[in-house]
XYZ file of N, CA, C and O in Angstrom:
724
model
N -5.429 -38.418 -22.635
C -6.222 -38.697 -23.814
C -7.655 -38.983 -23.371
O -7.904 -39.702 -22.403
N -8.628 -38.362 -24.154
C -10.092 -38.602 -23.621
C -10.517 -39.931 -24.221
O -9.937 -40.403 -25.199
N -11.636 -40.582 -23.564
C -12.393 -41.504 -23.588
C -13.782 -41.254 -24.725
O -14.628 -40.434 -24.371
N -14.002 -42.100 -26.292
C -15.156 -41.622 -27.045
C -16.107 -42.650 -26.464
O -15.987 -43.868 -26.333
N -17.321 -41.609 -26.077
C -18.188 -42.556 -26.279
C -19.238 -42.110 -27.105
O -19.503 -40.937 -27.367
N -19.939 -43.336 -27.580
C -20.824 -43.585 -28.464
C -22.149 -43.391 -28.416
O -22.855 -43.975 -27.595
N -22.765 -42.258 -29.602
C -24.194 -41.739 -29.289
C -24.840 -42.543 -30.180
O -24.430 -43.573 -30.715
N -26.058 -41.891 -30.311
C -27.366 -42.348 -31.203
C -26.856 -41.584 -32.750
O -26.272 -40.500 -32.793
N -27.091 -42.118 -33.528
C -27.009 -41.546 -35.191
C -27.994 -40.814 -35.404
O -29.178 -41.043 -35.160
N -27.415 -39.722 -35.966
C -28.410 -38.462 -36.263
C -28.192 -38.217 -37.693
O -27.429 -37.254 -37.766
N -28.509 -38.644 -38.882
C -28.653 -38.057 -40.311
C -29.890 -37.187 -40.813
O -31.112 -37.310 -40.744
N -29.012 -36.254 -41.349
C -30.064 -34.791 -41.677
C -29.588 -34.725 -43.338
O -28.514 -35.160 -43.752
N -30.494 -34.171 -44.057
C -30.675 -33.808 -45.039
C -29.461 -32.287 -44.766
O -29.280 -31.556 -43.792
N -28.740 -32.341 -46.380
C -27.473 -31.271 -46.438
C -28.070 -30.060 -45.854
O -29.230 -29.655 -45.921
N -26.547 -29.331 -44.986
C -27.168 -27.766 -44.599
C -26.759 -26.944 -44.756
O -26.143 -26.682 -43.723
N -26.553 -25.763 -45.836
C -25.453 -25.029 -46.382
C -24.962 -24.503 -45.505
O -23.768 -24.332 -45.750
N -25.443 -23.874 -43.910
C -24.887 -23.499 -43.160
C -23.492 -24.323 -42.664
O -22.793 -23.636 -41.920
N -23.035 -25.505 -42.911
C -22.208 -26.073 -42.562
C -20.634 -26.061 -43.392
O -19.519 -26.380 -42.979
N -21.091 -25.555 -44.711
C -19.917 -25.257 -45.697
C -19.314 -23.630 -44.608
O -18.122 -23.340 -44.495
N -20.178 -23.018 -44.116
C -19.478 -21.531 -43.131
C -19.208 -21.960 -42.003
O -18.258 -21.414 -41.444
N -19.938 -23.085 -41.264
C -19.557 -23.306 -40.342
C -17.945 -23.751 -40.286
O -17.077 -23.291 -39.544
N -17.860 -24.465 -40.984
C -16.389 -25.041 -41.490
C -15.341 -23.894 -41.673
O -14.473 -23.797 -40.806
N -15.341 -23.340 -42.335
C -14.689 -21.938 -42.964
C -14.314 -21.853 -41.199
O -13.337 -22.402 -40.689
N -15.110 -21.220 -40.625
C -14.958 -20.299 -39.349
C -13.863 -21.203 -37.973
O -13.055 -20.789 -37.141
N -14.510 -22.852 -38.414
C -13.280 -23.412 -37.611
C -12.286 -23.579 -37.651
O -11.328 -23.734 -36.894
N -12.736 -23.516 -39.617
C -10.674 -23.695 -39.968
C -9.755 -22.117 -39.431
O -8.625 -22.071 -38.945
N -10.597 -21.068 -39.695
C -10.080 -19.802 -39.451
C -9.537 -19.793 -37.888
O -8.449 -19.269 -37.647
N -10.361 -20.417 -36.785
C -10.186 -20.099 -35.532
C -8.883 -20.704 -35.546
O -7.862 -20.054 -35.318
N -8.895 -22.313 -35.888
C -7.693 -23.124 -35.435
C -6.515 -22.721 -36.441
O -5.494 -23.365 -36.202
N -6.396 -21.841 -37.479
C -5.082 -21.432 -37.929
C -5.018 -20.254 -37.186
O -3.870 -19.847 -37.363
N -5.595 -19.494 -36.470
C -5.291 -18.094 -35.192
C -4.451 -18.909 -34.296
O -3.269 -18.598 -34.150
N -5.029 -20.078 -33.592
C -5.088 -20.954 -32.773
C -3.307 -21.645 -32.679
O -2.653 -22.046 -31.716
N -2.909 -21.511 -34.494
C -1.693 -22.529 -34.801
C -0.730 -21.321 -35.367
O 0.025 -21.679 -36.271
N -0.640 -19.845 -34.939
C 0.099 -18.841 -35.398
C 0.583 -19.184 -36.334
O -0.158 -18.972 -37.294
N 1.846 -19.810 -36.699
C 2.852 -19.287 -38.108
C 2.825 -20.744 -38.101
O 3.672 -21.259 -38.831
N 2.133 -21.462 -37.518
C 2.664 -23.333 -38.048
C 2.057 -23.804 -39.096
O 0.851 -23.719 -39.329
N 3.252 -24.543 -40.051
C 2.651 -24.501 -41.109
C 1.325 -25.867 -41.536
O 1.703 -26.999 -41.841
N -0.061 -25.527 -41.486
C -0.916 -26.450 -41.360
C -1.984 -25.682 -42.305
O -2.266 -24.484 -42.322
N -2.559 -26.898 -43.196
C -3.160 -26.594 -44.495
C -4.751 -27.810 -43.672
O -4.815 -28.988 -43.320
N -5.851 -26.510 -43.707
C -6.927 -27.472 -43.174
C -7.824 -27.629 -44.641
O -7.771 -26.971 -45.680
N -8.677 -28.815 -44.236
C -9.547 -29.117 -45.780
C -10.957 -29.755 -44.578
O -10.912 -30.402 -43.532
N -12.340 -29.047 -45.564
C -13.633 -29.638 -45.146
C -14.048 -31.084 -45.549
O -14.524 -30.954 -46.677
N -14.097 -32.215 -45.243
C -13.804 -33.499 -45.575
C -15.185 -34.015 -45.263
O -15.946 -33.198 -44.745
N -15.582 -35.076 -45.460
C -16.678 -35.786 -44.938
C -17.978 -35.417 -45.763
O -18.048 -34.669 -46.738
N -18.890 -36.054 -45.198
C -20.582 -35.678 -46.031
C -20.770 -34.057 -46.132
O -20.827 -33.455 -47.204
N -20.880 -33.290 -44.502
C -21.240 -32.138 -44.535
C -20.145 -31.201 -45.557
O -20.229 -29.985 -45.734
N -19.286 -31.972 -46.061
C -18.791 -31.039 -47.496
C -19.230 -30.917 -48.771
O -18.812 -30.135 -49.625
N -20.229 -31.853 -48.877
C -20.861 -32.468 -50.179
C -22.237 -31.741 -50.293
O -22.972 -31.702 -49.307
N -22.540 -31.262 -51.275
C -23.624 -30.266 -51.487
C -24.539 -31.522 -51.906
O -24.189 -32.373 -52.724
N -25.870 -31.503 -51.160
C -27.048 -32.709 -51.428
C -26.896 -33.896 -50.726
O -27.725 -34.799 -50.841
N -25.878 -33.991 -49.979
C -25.106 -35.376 -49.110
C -26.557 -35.339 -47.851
O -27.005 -34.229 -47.562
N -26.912 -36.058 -47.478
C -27.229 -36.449 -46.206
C -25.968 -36.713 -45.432
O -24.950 -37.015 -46.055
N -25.956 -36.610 -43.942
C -24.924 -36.280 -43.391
C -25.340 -36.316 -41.704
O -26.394 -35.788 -41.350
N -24.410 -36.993 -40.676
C -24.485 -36.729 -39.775
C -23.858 -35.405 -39.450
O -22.901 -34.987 -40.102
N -24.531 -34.557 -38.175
C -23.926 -33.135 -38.342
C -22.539 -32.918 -37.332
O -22.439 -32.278 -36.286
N -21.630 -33.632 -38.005
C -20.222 -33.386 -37.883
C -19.425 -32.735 -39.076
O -19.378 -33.081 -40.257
N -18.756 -31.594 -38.360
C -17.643 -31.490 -39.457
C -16.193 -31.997 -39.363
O -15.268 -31.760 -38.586
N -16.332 -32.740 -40.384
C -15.140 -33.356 -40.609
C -13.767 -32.507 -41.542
O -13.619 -32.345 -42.754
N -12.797 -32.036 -40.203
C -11.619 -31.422 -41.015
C -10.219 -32.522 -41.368
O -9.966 -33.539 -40.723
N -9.625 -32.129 -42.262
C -8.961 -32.813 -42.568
C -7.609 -31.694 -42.319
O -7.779 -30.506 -42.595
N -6.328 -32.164 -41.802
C -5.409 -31.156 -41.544
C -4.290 -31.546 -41.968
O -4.126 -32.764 -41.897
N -3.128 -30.717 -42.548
C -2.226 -31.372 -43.307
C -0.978 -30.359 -42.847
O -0.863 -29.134 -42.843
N 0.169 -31.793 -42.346
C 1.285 -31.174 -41.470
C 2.488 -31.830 -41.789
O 2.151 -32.890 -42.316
N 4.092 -31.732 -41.735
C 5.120 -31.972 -42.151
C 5.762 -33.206 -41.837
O 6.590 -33.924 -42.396
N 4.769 -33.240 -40.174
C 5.567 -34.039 -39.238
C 4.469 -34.036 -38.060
O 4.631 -33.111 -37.265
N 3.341 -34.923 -37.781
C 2.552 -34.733 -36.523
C 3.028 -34.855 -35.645
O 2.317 -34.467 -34.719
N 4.855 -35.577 -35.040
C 5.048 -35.368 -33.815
C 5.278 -33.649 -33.239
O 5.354 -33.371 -32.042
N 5.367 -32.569 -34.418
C 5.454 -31.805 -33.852
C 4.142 -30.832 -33.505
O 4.158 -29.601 -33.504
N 3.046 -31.661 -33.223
C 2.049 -31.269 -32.981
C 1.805 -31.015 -31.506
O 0.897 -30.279 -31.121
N 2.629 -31.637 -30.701
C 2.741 -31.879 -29.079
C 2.435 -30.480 -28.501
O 1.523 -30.417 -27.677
N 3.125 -29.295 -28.856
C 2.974 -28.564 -28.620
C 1.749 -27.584 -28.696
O 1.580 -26.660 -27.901
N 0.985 -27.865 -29.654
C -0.443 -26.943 -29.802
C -1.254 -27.628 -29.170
O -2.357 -27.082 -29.179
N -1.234 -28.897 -28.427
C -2.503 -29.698 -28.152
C -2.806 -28.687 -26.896
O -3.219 -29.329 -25.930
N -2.728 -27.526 -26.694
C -3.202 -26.792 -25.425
C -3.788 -25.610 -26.363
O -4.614 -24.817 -25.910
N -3.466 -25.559 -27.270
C -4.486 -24.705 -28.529
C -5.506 -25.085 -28.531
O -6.520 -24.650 -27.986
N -5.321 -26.026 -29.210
C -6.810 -27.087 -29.446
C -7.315 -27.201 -28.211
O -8.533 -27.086 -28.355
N -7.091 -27.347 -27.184
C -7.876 -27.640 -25.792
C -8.661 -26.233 -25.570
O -9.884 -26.095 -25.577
N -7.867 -25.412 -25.410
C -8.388 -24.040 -25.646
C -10.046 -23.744 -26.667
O -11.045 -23.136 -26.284
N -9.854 -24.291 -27.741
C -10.881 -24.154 -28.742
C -11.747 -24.989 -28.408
O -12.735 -25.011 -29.141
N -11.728 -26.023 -27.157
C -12.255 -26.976 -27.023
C -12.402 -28.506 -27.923
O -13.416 -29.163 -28.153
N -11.183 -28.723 -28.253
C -10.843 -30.160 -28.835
C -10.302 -30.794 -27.391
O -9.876 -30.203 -26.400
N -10.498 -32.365 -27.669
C -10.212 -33.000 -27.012
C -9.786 -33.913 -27.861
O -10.526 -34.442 -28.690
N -7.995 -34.289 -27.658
C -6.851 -35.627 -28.113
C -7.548 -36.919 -27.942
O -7.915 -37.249 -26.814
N -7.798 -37.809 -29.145
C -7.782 -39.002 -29.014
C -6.974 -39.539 -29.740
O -7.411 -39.971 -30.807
N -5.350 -39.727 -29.401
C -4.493 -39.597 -30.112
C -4.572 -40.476 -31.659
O -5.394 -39.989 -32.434
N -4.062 -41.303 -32.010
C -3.897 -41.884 -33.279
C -5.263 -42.387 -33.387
O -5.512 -42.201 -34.578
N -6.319 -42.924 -32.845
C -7.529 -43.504 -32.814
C -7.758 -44.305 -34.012
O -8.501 -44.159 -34.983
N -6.899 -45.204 -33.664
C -6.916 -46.452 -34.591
C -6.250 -46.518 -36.112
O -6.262 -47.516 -36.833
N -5.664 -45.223 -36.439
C -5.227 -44.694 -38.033
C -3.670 -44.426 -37.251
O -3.475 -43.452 -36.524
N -2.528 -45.571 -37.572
C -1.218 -44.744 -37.626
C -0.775 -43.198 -37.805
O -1.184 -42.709 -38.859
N -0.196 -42.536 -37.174
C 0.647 -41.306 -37.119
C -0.810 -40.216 -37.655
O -0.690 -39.165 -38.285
N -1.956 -40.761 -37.248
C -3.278 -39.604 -37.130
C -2.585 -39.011 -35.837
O -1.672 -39.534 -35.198
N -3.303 -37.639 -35.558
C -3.423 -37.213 -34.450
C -5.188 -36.511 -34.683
O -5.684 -35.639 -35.397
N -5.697 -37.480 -33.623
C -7.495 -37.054 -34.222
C -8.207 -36.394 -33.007
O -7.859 -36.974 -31.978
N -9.133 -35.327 -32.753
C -9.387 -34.593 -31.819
C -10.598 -34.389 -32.110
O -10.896 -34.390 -33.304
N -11.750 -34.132 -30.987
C -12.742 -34.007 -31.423
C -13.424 -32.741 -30.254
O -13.170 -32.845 -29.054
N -14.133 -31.798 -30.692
C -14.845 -30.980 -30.365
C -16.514 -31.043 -30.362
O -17.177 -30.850 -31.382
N -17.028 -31.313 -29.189
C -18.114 -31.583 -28.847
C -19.095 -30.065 -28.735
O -19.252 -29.413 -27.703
N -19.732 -29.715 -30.235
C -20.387 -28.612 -30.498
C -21.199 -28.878 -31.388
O -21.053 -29.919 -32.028
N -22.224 -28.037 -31.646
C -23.088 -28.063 -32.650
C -22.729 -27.019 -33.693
O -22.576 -25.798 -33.695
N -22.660 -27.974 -34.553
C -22.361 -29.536 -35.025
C -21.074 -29.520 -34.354
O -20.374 -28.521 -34.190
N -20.798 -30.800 -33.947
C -19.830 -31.543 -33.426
C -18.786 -31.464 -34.455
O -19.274 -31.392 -35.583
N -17.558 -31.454 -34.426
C -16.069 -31.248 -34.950
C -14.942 -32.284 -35.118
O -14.386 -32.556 -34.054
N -14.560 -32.807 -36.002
C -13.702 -33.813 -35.835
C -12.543 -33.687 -36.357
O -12.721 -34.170 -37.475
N -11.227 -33.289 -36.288
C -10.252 -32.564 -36.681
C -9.211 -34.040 -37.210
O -9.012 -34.842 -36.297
N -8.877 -34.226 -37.935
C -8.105 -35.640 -38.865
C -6.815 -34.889 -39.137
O -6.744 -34.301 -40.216
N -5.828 -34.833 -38.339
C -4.376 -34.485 -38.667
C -3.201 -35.505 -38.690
O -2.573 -36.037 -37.774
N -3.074 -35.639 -40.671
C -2.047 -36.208 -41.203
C -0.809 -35.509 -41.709
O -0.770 -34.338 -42.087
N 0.245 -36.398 -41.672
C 1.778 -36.386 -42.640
C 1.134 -35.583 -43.700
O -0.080 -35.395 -43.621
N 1.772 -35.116 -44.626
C 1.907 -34.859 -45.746
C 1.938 -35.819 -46.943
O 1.555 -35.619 -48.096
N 2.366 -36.669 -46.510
C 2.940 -37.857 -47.390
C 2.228 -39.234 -47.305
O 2.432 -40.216 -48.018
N 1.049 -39.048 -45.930
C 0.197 -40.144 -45.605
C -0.758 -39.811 -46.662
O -1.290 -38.740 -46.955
N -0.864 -41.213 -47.264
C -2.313 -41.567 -48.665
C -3.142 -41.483 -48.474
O -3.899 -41.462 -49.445
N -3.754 -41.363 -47.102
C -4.889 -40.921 -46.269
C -5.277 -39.304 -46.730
O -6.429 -38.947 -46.485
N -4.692 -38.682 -47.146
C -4.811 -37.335 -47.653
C -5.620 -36.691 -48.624
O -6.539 -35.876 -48.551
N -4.763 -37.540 -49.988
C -5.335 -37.760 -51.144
C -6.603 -38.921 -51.119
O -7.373 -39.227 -52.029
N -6.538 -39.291 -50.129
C -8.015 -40.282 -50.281
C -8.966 -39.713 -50.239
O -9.738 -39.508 -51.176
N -9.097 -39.239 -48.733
C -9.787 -38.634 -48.314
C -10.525 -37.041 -49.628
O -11.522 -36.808 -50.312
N -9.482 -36.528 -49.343
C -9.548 -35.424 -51.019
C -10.544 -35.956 -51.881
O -11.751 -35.715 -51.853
N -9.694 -36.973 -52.928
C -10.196 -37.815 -54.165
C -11.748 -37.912 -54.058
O -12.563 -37.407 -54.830
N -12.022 -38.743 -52.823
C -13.633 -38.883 -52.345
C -14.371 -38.441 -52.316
O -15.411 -38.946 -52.738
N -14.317 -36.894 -51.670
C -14.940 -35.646 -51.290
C -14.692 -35.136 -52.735
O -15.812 -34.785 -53.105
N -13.859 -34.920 -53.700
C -13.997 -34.362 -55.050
C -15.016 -34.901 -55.879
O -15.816 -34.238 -56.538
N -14.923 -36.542 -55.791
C -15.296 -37.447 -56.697
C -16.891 -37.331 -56.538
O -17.686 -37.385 -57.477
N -17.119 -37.213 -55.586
C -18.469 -36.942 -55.052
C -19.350 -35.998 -55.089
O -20.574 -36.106 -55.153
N -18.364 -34.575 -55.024
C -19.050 -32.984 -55.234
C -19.067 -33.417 -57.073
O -19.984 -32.918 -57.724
N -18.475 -33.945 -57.505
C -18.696 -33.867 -59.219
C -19.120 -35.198 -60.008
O -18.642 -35.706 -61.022
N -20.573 -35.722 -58.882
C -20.979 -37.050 -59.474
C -22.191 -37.255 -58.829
O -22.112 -38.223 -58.071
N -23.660 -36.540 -58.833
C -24.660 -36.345 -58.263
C -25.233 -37.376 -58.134
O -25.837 -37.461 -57.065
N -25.318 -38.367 -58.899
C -25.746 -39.860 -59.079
C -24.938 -40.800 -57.949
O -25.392 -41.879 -57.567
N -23.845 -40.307 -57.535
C -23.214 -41.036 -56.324
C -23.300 -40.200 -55.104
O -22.518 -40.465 -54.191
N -24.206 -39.155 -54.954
C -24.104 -38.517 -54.101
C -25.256 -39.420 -53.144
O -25.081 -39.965 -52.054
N -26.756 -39.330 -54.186
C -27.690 -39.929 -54.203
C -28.036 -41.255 -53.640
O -28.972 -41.480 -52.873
N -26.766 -42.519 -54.326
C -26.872 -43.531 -53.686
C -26.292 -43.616 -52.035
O -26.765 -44.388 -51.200
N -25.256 -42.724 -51.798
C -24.428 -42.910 -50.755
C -25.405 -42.359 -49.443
O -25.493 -42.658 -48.252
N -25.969 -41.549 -50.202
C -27.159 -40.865 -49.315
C -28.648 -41.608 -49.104
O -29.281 -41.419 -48.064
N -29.126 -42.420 -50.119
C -29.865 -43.396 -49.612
C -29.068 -45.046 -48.674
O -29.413 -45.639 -47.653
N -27.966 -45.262 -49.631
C -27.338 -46.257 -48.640
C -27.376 -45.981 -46.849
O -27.796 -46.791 -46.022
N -26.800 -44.585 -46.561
C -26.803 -44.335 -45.110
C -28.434 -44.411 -44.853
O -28.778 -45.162 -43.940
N -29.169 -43.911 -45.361
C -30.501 -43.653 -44.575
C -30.918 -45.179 -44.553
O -31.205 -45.629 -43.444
N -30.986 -46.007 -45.612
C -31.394 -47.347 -45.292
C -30.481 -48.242 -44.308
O -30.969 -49.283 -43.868
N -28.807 -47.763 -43.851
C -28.290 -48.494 -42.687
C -29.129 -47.964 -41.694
O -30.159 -48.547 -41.353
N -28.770 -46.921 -41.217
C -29.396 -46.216 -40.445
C -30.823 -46.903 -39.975
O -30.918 -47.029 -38.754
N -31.781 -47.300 -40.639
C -32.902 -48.159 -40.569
C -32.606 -49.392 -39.780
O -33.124 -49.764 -38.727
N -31.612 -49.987 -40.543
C -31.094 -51.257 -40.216
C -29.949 -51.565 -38.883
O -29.874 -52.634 -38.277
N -29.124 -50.361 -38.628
C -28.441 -50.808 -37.629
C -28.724 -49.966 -36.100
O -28.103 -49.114 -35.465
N -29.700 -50.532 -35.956
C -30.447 -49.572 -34.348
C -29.689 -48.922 -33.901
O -29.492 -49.280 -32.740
N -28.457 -47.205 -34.480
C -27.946 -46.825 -33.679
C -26.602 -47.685 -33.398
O -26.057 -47.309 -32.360
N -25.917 -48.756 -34.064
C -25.223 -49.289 -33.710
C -23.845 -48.589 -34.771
O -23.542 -49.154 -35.822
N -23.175 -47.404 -34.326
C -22.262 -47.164 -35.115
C -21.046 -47.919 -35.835
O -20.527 -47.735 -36.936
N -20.762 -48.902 -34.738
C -19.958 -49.611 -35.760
C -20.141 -50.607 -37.075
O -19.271 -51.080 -37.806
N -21.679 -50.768 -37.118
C -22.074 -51.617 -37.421
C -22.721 -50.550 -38.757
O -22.577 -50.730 -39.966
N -23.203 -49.811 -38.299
C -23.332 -48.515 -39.564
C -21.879 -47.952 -40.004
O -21.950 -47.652 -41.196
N -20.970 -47.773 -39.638
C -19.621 -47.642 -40.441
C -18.783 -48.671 -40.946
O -17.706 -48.452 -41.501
N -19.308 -49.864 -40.743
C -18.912 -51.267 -41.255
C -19.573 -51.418 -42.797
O -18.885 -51.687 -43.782
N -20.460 -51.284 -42.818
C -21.712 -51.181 -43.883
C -21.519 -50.300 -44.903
O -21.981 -50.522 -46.023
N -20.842 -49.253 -44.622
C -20.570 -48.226 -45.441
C -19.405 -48.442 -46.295
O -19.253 -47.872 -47.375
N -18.344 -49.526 -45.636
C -17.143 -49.812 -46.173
C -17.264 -49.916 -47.721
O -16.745 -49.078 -48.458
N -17.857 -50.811 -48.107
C -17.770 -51.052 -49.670
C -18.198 -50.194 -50.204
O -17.562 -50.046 -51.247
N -19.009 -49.430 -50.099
C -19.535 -47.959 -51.005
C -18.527 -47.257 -51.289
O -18.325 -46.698 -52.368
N -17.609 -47.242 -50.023
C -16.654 -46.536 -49.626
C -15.299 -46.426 -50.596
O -14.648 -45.482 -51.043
N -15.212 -47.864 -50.689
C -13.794 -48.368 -50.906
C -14.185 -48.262 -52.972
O -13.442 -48.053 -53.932
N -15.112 -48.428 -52.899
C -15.897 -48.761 -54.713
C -15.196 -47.097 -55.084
O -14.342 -46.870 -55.942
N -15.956 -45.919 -54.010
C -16.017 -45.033 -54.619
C -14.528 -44.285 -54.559
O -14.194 -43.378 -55.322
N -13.527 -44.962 -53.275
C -11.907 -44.298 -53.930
C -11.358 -44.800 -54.920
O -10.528 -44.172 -55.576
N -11.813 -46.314 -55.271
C -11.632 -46.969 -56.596
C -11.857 -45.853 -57.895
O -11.007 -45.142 -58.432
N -13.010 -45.950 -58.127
C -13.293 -44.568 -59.377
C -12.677 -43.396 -59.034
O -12.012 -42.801 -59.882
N -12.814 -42.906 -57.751
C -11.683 -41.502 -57.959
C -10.195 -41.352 -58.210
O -9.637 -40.371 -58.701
N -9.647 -42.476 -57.797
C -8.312 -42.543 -58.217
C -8.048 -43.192 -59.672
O -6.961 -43.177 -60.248
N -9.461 -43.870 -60.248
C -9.025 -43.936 -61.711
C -9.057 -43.024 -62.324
O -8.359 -43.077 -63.337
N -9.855 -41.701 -62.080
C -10.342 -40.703 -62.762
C -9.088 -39.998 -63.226
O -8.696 -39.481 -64.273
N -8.493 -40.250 -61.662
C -7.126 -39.342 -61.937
C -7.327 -38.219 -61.269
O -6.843 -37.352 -61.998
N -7.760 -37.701 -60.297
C -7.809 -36.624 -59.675
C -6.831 -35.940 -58.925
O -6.512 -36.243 -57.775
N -6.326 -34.951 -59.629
C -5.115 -34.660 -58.854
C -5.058 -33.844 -57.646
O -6.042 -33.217 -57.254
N -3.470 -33.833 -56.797
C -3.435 -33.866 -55.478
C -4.175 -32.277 -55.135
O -4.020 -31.142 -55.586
N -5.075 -32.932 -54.047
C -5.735 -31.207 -53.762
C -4.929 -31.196 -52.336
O -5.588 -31.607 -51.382
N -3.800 -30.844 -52.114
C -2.919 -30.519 -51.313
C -2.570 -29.526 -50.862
O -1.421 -29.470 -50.425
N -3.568 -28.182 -50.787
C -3.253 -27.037 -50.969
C -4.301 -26.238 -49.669
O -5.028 -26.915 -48.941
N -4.214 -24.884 -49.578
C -5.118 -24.414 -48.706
C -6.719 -24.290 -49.101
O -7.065 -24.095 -50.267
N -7.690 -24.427 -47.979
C -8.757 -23.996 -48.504
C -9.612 -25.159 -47.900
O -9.205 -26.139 -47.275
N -11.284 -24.715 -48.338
C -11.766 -26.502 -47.638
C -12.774 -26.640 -49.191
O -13.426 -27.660 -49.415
């Protein structure tokens, strides 16, 4: 299992190139995963049209059973991911690819709520421009405030965070569980 270490924060104004960039990784890593059955989704800021965004793409991957993932982790090595196994999230298996933009691959259960969260958020957000706005000045003013100190900028973010799966799961947004990003 590799060792993360911790850079400087880089937030950029949205880059449509990153909605293809996405497309093309999910495409490589289902070549990558032949006939296994794995449903990838574009997750995070760089999915959000107008988001400010550090330039990671964040995939979200959806599987039956992650212990039977053991076997592709020489796929993914191949594509250049590197295992950091559960990284702090139960029965995650989280991997990260050090590219421009940098890659962060989030592979859950089917049945982990982490799914639909994640989803809900990224929906709630592409269809609420007024929360796109604040979430996007909130980061640029941490960013100000926490010299580069990531945990301390993803600490900060929590309540925005947690406010905004609040409203998406009242909305009612149903399960986007399906292929596609």
């Amino acid at each position: 299992m590799a060792v993360l270490t911790m850079r400087t924060i880089d937030l950029l104004p949205y880059d449509p190139s990153w909605k293809d960039q996405a497309e093309k990784e999910i495409e490589r890593i289902h070549l990558a995963f032949e006939a296994f059955p794995l449903m990838l989704h574009h997750i995070g800021s760089t999915s959000i049209p107008s988001s400010w965004a550090k330039p990671i793409l964040d995939l979200l991957g959806i599987v039956s059973d992650v212990t039977l993932l053991d076997s592709y982790h020489g796929a993914l090595e191949q594509l250049g991911y590197k295992s950091y196994g559960e990284f702090g999230m139960r029965r995650r298996s989280y991997f990260i690819k050090e590219s421009v933009p940098a890659v962060h691959l989030h592979i859950f259960e089917d049945t982990d709520p982490e799914v639909d969260r994640h989803l809900r958020f990224r929906d709630y957000l592409r269809n609420h421009p007024e929360e796109i706005k604040a979430y996007s000045d909130l980061k640029k003013e941490l960013l100000t405030r926490s010299s580069n100190d990531r945990q301390r900028y993803t600490l900060e973010k929590t309540p925005f965070i947690k406010r905004i799966d609040r409203l998406a799961a009242l909305e009612g947004s149903p399960s986007m569980r399906k292929w596609g990003s």
